[in-house]
Short mmCIF file of C-alpha atoms in Angstrom, two decimals:
data_model
loop_
_atom_site.label_atom_id
_atom_site.label_comp_id
_atom_site.label_asym_id
_atom_site.label_seq_id
_atom_site.Cartn_x
_atom_site.Cartn_y
_atom_site.Cartn_z
CA UNK A 1390 -39.14 -9.30 40.13
CA UNK A 1391 -36.46 -7.28 41.21
CA UNK A 1392 -33.80 -6.26 38.81
CA UNK A 1393 -30.15 -7.83 39.29
CA UNK A 1394 -27.50 -5.33 40.12
CA UNK A 1395 -24.39 -4.75 38.54
CA UNK A 1396 -21.16 -5.03 40.71
CA UNK A 1397 -20.33 -1.74 42.66
CA UNK A 1398 -17.51 0.28 40.85
CA UNK A 1399 -18.86 -0.32 37.92
CA UNK A 1400 -18.85 3.13 35.17
CA UNK A 1401 -22.03 3.81 33.24
CA UNK A 1402 -20.24 2.69 30.31
CA UNK A 1403 -19.59 -0.33 31.91
CA UNK A 1404 -23.08 -1.19 32.78
CA UNK A 1405 -24.23 0.03 29.30
CA UNK A 1406 -21.67 -2.63 27.37
CA UNK A 1407 -22.73 -5.01 30.22
CA UNK A 1408 -26.05 -4.68 29.87
CA UNK A 1409 -25.53 -4.86 26.12
CA UNK A 1410 -23.98 -8.27 25.73
CA UNK A 1411 -26.36 -9.70 28.11
CA UNK A 1412 -29.64 -8.68 25.71
CA UNK A 1413 -27.09 -10.42 22.93
CA UNK A 1414 -26.57 -13.49 24.70
CA UNK A 1415 -30.19 -14.02 25.62
CA UNK A 1416 -31.14 -12.94 21.43
CA UNK A 1417 -28.57 -15.91 20.56
CA UNK A 1418 -29.71 -18.67 22.64
CA UNK A 1419 -33.57 -17.82 21.94
CA UNK A 1420 -32.18 -18.19 18.17
CA UNK A 1421 -31.03 -21.51 19.16
CA UNK A 1422 -34.02 -22.29 20.65
CA UNK A 1423 -36.06 -21.31 17.32
CA UNK A 1424 -33.43 -23.38 15.42
CA UNK A 1425 -33.73 -26.63 17.29
CA UNK A 1426 -37.62 -26.48 17.72
CA UNK A 1427 -37.51 -25.54 13.89
CA UNK A 1428 -35.10 -28.94 12.53
CA UNK A 1429 -37.00 -30.91 14.83
CA UNK A 1430 -40.49 -29.87 13.39
CA UNK A 1431 -38.54 -30.22 9.79
CA UNK A 1432 -36.82 -33.40 10.81
CA UNK A 1433 -39.86 -35.60 11.78
CA UNK A 1434 -42.53 -33.75 10.40
CA UNK A 1435 -45.77 -35.09 10.79
CA UNK A 1436 -44.43 -37.83 13.24
CA UNK A 1437 -43.86 -35.65 15.86
CA UNK A 1438 -47.50 -36.61 17.45
CA UNK A 1439 -46.93 -40.36 16.72
CA UNK A 1440 -46.05 -41.46 20.31
CA UNK A 1441 -47.70 -43.13 22.80
CA UNK A 1442 -49.49 -40.58 25.29
CA UNK B 395 -0.52 -22.16 39.14
CA UNK B 396 -1.53 -22.93 35.67
CA UNK B 397 -3.78 -20.54 35.70
CA UNK B 398 -1.28 -17.74 36.80
CA UNK B 399 1.44 -19.11 34.05
CA UNK B 400 -1.06 -19.08 31.47
CA UNK B 401 -2.25 -15.48 32.28
CA UNK B 402 1.52 -14.42 32.13
CA UNK B 403 1.67 -16.33 28.76
CA UNK B 404 -1.83 -14.26 27.59
CA UNK B 405 -0.17 -11.08 28.88
CA UNK B 406 3.21 -11.66 27.02
CA UNK B 407 1.32 -11.63 23.69
CA UNK B 408 -0.05 -8.22 24.43
CA UNK B 409 1.72 -4.82 24.66
CA UNK B 410 1.38 -3.43 27.77
CA UNK B 411 -1.30 -0.69 26.69
CA UNK B 412 -3.79 -3.10 25.69
CA UNK B 413 -2.64 -4.82 29.05
CA UNK B 414 -3.64 -1.60 31.20
CA UNK B 415 -6.73 -1.23 28.93
CA UNK B 416 -7.82 -4.90 30.14
CA UNK B 417 -7.06 -4.60 33.50
CA UNK B 418 -9.55 -1.21 33.49
CA UNK B 419 -11.77 -3.91 32.60
CA UNK B 420 -14.18 -2.11 30.45
CA UNK B 421 -15.16 -4.87 28.38
CA UNK B 422 -16.00 -5.28 24.97
CA UNK B 423 -19.14 -3.96 22.77
CA UNK B 424 -21.30 -6.53 21.14
CA UNK B 425 -19.20 -4.94 17.96
CA UNK B 426 -16.09 -6.16 19.06
CA UNK B 427 -17.03 -9.53 19.87
CA UNK B 428 -18.16 -9.43 15.98
CA UNK B 429 -15.35 -8.30 15.00
CA UNK B 430 -14.31 -10.99 16.40
CA UNK B 431 -15.88 -13.50 13.61
CA UNK B 432 -14.02 -11.62 11.27
CA UNK B 433 -17.62 -10.47 9.46
CA UNK B 434 -15.70 -10.25 5.86
CA UNK B 435 -14.22 -13.46 5.87
CA UNK B 436 -17.24 -15.40 7.14
CA UNK B 437 -19.27 -13.88 4.20
CA UNK B 438 -17.50 -15.29 1.75
CA UNK B 439 -17.48 -18.73 3.23
CA UNK B 440 -21.21 -18.44 3.36
CA UNK B 441 -21.40 -17.81 -0.40
CA UNK B 442 -18.99 -20.37 -1.49
CA UNK B 443 -20.72 -22.84 1.37
CA UNK B 444 -23.86 -21.44 -0.15
CA UNK B 445 -23.16 -22.68 -4.00
CA UNK B 446 -22.15 -25.87 -2.87
CA UNK B 447 -25.34 -26.50 -1.21
CA UNK B 448 -27.34 -25.22 -3.81
CA UNK B 449 -25.19 -26.79 -6.79
CA UNK B 450 -25.02 -30.52 -5.00
CA UNK B 451 -27.49 -33.17 -6.41
CA UNK B 452 -31.14 -34.26 -4.26
CA UNK B 453 -33.11 -31.42 -2.20
CA UNK B 454 -32.80 -30.42 0.98
CA UNK B 455 -35.47 -28.81 2.82
CA UNK B 456 -34.82 -24.36 3.34
CA UNK B 457 -35.36 -24.87 6.79
CA UNK B 458 -32.52 -27.03 7.13
CA UNK B 459 -30.23 -25.57 4.58
CA UNK B 460 -30.22 -21.87 6.40
CA UNK B 461 -29.09 -24.35 9.72
CA UNK B 462 -26.89 -25.23 8.11
CA UNK B 463 -25.37 -22.37 6.54
CA UNK B 464 -26.11 -20.57 10.23
CA UNK B 465 -23.28 -23.02 11.54
CA UNK B 466 -21.27 -23.19 8.94
CA UNK B 467 -21.15 -19.17 9.30
CA UNK B 468 -20.66 -19.63 12.89
CA UNK B 469 -17.96 -21.84 12.86
CA UNK B 470 -15.95 -19.97 10.56
CA UNK B 471 -16.48 -17.26 12.84
CA UNK B 472 -14.93 -19.45 16.13
CA UNK B 473 -12.21 -20.02 13.54
CA UNK B 474 -11.66 -15.88 12.94
CA UNK B 475 -11.71 -15.55 17.14
CA UNK B 476 -9.40 -18.48 18.01
CA UNK B 477 -6.86 -17.03 15.35
CA UNK B 478 -7.08 -13.47 17.03
CA UNK B 479 -6.76 -14.78 20.42
CA UNK B 480 -2.94 -16.72 19.38
CA UNK B 481 -2.27 -13.95 16.71
CA UNK B 482 -2.89 -11.05 19.06
CA UNK B 483 1.10 -10.16 19.11
CA UNK B 484 1.53 -10.43 15.42
CA UNK B 485 -1.80 -8.36 14.75
CA UNK B 486 -0.63 -5.52 17.33
CA UNK B 487 2.71 -4.97 14.89
CA UNK B 488 0.50 -4.64 11.66
CA UNK B 489 -1.63 -1.66 10.58
CA UNK B 490 -4.06 -4.05 8.43
CA UNK B 491 -4.61 -5.82 12.12
CA UNK B 492 -4.05 -3.49 15.22
CA UNK B 493 -7.44 -2.07 15.40
CA UNK B 494 -8.58 -5.16 16.13
CA UNK B 495 -10.26 -6.05 19.60
CA UNK B 496 -7.82 -7.53 21.50
CA UNK B 497 -4.56 -5.48 20.36
CA UNK B 498 -6.51 -2.94 21.08
CA UNK B 499 -7.19 -4.06 25.14
CA UNK B 500 -11.24 -3.83 24.31
CA UNK B 501 -11.29 -8.05 24.73
CA UNK B 502 -9.21 -10.44 26.87
CA UNK B 503 -7.49 -13.04 24.88
CA UNK B 504 -8.43 -15.47 27.12
CA UNK B 505 -12.14 -14.40 26.34
CA UNK B 506 -11.63 -14.55 22.74
CA UNK B 507 -10.34 -17.96 23.02
CA UNK B 508 -14.14 -19.21 25.08
CA UNK B 509 -15.91 -17.20 22.80
CA UNK B 510 -13.82 -19.10 20.19
CA UNK B 511 -14.28 -22.35 21.12
CA UNK B 512 -17.85 -22.27 22.49
CA UNK B 513 -19.12 -21.18 19.26
CA UNK B 514 -16.78 -23.85 17.27
CA UNK B 515 -18.62 -26.55 19.47
CA UNK B 516 -21.75 -25.33 19.34
CA UNK B 517 -21.92 -25.32 15.30
CA UNK B 518 -20.35 -28.55 14.87
CA UNK B 519 -22.69 -30.19 17.13
CA UNK B 520 -25.47 -28.07 15.76
CA UNK B 521 -24.95 -28.79 12.16
CA UNK B 522 -24.19 -33.04 13.27
CA UNK B 523 -27.26 -33.46 15.47
CA UNK B 524 -29.81 -31.30 13.28
CA UNK B 525 -28.22 -32.00 9.39
CA UNK B 526 -25.62 -34.22 8.41
CA UNK B 527 -22.38 -35.66 10.68
CA UNK B 528 -20.16 -35.71 7.65
CA UNK B 529 -21.13 -31.86 6.89
CA UNK B 530 -20.30 -31.42 10.55
CA UNK B 531 -17.07 -33.70 10.74
CA UNK B 532 -15.68 -31.31 7.40
CA UNK B 533 -16.63 -28.22 9.64
CA UNK B 534 -14.67 -29.59 12.92
CA UNK B 535 -11.52 -30.53 10.54
CA UNK B 536 -11.59 -26.97 8.96
CA UNK B 537 -11.72 -25.17 12.07
CA UNK B 538 -9.24 -27.60 13.37
CA UNK B 539 -6.86 -27.08 10.40
CA UNK B 540 -7.19 -23.16 10.52
CA UNK B 541 -6.53 -22.71 14.08
CA UNK B 542 -4.25 -25.39 14.54
CA UNK B 543 -2.59 -26.05 11.36
CA UNK B 544 -2.41 -22.63 9.67
CA UNK B 545 -2.04 -20.41 12.64
CA UNK B 546 -0.70 -22.25 15.42
CA UNK B 547 1.90 -24.30 13.03
CA UNK B 548 2.67 -22.96 9.57
CA UNK B 549 2.07 -19.19 9.84
CA UNK B 550 5.27 -18.33 11.88
CA UNK B 551 7.25 -20.94 10.11
CA UNK B 552 6.97 -21.12 6.29
CA UNK B 553 6.54 -19.16 3.58
CA UNK B 554 4.04 -21.78 2.44
CA UNK B 555 2.10 -21.39 5.24
CA UNK B 556 -0.50 -20.01 2.73
CA UNK B 557 -0.15 -22.73 0.05
CA UNK B 558 -1.17 -25.32 2.69
CA UNK B 559 -2.99 -23.66 5.03
CA UNK B 560 -5.12 -22.06 2.34
CA UNK B 561 -7.61 -25.06 2.48
CA UNK B 562 -9.59 -24.12 5.39
CA UNK B 563 -11.14 -21.58 3.46
CA UNK B 564 -11.57 -24.08 0.54
CA UNK B 565 -13.23 -26.32 2.10
CA UNK B 566 -16.39 -24.69 2.84
CA UNK B 567 -18.31 -25.22 -0.75
CA UNK B 568 -17.56 -28.88 -0.07
CA UNK B 569 -19.52 -28.63 3.32
CA UNK B 570 -22.06 -27.54 2.19
CA UNK B 571 -21.91 -30.13 -0.64
CA UNK B 572 -22.16 -33.04 1.55
CA UNK B 573 -24.87 -31.26 4.09
CA UNK B 574 -27.24 -31.36 0.76
CA UNK B 575 -25.84 -34.95 -0.61
CA UNK B 576 -24.51 -36.27 2.23
CA UNK B 577 -21.34 -37.18 0.12
CA UNK B 578 -18.14 -35.73 -1.01
CA UNK B 579 -17.44 -36.63 -4.68
CA UNK B 580 -15.42 -35.27 -7.69
CA UNK B 581 -17.66 -32.23 -8.00
CA UNK B 582 -17.13 -30.62 -4.63
CA UNK B 583 -13.68 -31.40 -5.12
CA UNK B 584 -13.56 -29.58 -7.97
CA UNK B 585 -14.34 -26.37 -5.76
CA UNK B 586 -12.57 -27.37 -3.22
CA UNK B 587 -9.30 -27.10 -6.00
CA UNK B 588 -10.44 -23.76 -7.10
CA UNK B 589 -10.38 -22.03 -3.92
CA UNK B 590 -7.24 -23.98 -3.21
CA UNK B 591 -5.45 -23.01 -5.89
CA UNK B 592 -6.66 -19.52 -6.02
CA UNK B 593 -5.54 -18.69 -2.07
CA UNK B 594 -2.04 -18.24 -3.02
CA UNK B 595 -2.01 -15.77 -5.76
CA UNK B 596 -4.44 -13.69 -3.74
CA UNK B 597 -2.67 -13.58 -0.51
CA UNK B 598 1.02 -13.38 -2.67
CA UNK B 599 -0.77 -9.38 -4.23
CA UNK B 600 -1.62 -8.44 -1.07
CA UNK B 601 1.51 -9.36 0.67
CA UNK B 602 3.76 -7.90 -2.23
CA UNK B 603 1.91 -4.61 -1.17
CA UNK B 604 2.39 -5.15 2.27
CA UNK B 605 5.60 -7.23 2.80
CA UNK B 606 6.76 -4.48 5.26
CA UNK B 607 3.90 -5.23 7.42
CA UNK B 608 4.56 -8.70 7.43
CA UNK B 609 8.16 -8.31 7.94
CA UNK B 610 7.58 -6.02 10.93
CA UNK B 611 5.40 -8.97 12.31
CA UNK B 612 7.93 -11.49 11.89
CA UNK B 613 5.64 -13.47 9.33
CA UNK B 614 7.30 -14.89 6.60
CA UNK B 615 5.08 -14.43 3.94
CA UNK B 616 7.07 -15.24 0.43
CA UNK B 617 8.00 -11.34 -0.45
CA UNK B 618 9.33 -11.19 2.90
CA UNK B 619 11.56 -14.43 3.19
CA UNK B 620 12.32 -15.09 -0.80
CA UNK B 621 11.90 -11.53 -1.74
CA UNK B 622 9.54 -10.01 -4.74
CA UNK B 623 11.20 -11.32 -8.06
CA UNK B 624 10.34 -14.76 -6.81
CA UNK B 625 6.23 -13.91 -5.18
CA UNK B 626 6.09 -12.69 -8.73
CA UNK B 627 6.87 -15.77 -10.27
CA UNK B 628 4.63 -17.91 -7.97
CA UNK B 629 1.99 -15.56 -8.52
CA UNK B 630 2.25 -16.60 -12.00
CA UNK B 631 2.88 -20.08 -12.01
CA UNK B 632 -0.07 -19.96 -9.82
CA UNK B 633 -2.23 -18.20 -11.57
CA UNK B 634 -1.48 -20.59 -15.04
CA UNK B 635 -2.56 -23.49 -12.99
CA UNK B 636 -5.47 -21.53 -11.61
CA UNK B 637 -7.12 -20.91 -15.50
CA UNK B 638 -7.29 -24.32 -16.49
CA UNK B 639 -8.66 -25.77 -12.45
CA UNK B 640 -11.46 -23.09 -12.97
CA UNK B 641 -12.93 -25.00 -15.68
CA UNK B 642 -13.27 -28.35 -13.49
CA UNK B 643 -16.67 -27.81 -12.82
CA UNK B 644 -17.93 -27.99 -16.39
CA UNK B 645 -16.28 -31.76 -16.05
CA UNK B 646 -17.01 -32.79 -13.56
CA UNK B 647 -20.91 -31.92 -13.69
CA UNK B 648 -22.17 -28.75 -11.98
CA UNK B 649 -20.85 -26.27 -14.45
CA UNK B 650 -22.40 -25.68 -17.56
CA UNK B 651 -21.94 -23.86 -20.74
CA UNK B 652 -22.49 -20.75 -18.97
CA UNK B 653 -20.21 -21.43 -16.41
CA UNK B 654 -17.53 -22.71 -18.83
CA UNK B 655 -17.38 -19.77 -21.10
CA UNK B 656 -16.95 -16.81 -18.28
CA UNK B 657 -14.48 -18.98 -15.83
CA UNK B 658 -12.71 -19.48 -19.22
CA UNK B 659 -12.77 -15.40 -19.65
CA UNK B 660 -12.07 -14.54 -16.16
CA UNK B 661 -9.26 -17.18 -16.13
CA UNK B 662 -7.59 -15.78 -19.30
CA UNK B 663 -7.93 -11.83 -17.32
CA UNK B 664 -6.33 -13.61 -14.09
CA UNK B 665 -3.45 -14.88 -16.03
CA UNK B 666 -2.83 -11.50 -17.88
CA UNK B 667 -2.83 -9.73 -15.08
CA UNK B 668 -0.22 -11.69 -13.50
CA UNK B 669 1.69 -11.87 -16.56
CA UNK B 670 1.68 -8.17 -16.25
CA UNK B 671 2.75 -8.03 -12.43
CA UNK B 672 5.45 -10.53 -13.36
CA UNK B 673 6.74 -8.12 -16.13
CA UNK B 674 6.62 -5.27 -14.04
CA UNK B 675 9.27 -6.21 -12.04
CA UNK B 676 10.71 -3.98 -9.44
CA UNK B 677 9.40 -0.99 -11.38
CA UNK B 678 7.13 1.59 -9.79
CA UNK B 679 4.04 -0.17 -11.45
CA UNK B 680 4.68 -3.47 -10.07
CA UNK B 681 2.59 -1.99 -6.87
CA UNK B 682 -0.57 -0.95 -9.31
CA UNK B 683 -0.54 -4.39 -10.60
CA UNK B 684 -0.55 -5.95 -7.45
CA UNK B 685 -3.20 -4.42 -6.21
CA UNK B 686 -4.85 -5.11 -9.33
CA UNK B 687 -4.42 -8.69 -9.08
CA UNK B 688 -5.69 -8.60 -5.63
CA UNK B 689 -9.08 -6.68 -6.31
CA UNK B 690 -9.20 -8.56 -9.41
CA UNK B 691 -9.00 -12.00 -7.50
CA UNK B 692 -11.65 -11.37 -5.26
CA UNK B 693 -13.90 -10.79 -8.40
CA UNK B 694 -12.66 -13.81 -9.91
CA UNK B 695 -13.79 -16.07 -7.10
CA UNK B 696 -17.24 -14.11 -6.56
CA UNK B 697 -18.13 -14.15 -9.93
CA UNK B 698 -16.97 -17.91 -10.64
CA UNK B 699 -19.35 -19.05 -7.78
CA UNK B 700 -22.22 -16.57 -8.75
CA UNK B 701 -22.35 -18.18 -12.10
CA UNK B 702 -22.36 -21.54 -10.44
CA UNK B 703 -25.52 -20.18 -8.60
CA UNK B 704 -27.07 -18.58 -11.24
CA UNK B 705 -27.08 -21.74 -13.69
CA UNK B 706 -28.33 -23.67 -10.49
CA UNK B 707 -31.23 -20.98 -10.49
CA UNK B 708 -31.83 -21.03 -14.23
CA UNK B 709 -31.58 -24.48 -15.23
CA UNK B 710 -28.31 -24.87 -16.93
CA UNK B 711 -25.97 -26.62 -14.57
CA UNK B 712 -24.44 -29.83 -16.22
CA UNK B 713 -25.29 -28.64 -19.60
CA UNK B 714 -21.56 -28.69 -20.28
CA UNK B 715 -19.47 -31.85 -21.36
#
């Protein structure tokens, strides 16, 4: 998969800051997914499997 | 057209230097966005919410408790970001806040507005969906109260700003309590009242030391509007009220003998420092007395809530009256 190029004219500092912001957003979204997964398991417990297949 | 007008309003809230830096478009660092969340305020909010959560009756799954605390922390952070968005002009004029990301031009005001709004909505809905809609409603009320009632309405209009606005900082233990028990009772109201009555002497002691800063920024804090004498008198009155209110958890339930003893001692010291500040008048000793009271007020709140937490951990809670 090719890397997405930052917009032309960005300084190295701007690119560095944008990269770290992207990483922080990715980590926050991953944490949110884990949080909802954990809450679902805790809330439903064993009943998570108790559904028509 | 509306976007242009909005941009002009945003620009008018900032000084030219900050606007130029935003226009240069370097963008904020991750640390700047974390600073928007006011991490120190957030830590106190999380701590008091944790105490409310632990002291509440009933059991709560630890995972849900952690989720509740994360939501409360993010909601508090969102309030901080929205406060910094609205108060960017004031922040730029005060030495204590001039280094914040928006006055420094590292983050554009509209970015802070979006950041705070998304986090606020996310925290409220996540808390509602995963833990409790009552707790989520209280979190929404807290954020709305801090942003609309305190920041937008009261802060620039009345010296009673922190008296009424202080309720926003007093809600977190109630949210924690509601998350764990699904109810709001007199027990959590007692925790609310402690922080509510503690807030004015805490902030007025700080304002006494920084009244020049507030005057420059045009914020009508009590020392700026009514003078130092009236502020010292009000601090004393609120401190006299705080002493007995600190003991309320013993009457309502969560506080035990240990808490009652600690709260009585800490309340007596708080009143003693307020009396010393009142007696100092305009003497040079007044400055150090105000700083001492401000420093002790932080210790006071931490020790009271930490004692409640310790009693829960040691199984000593509710053994008082």
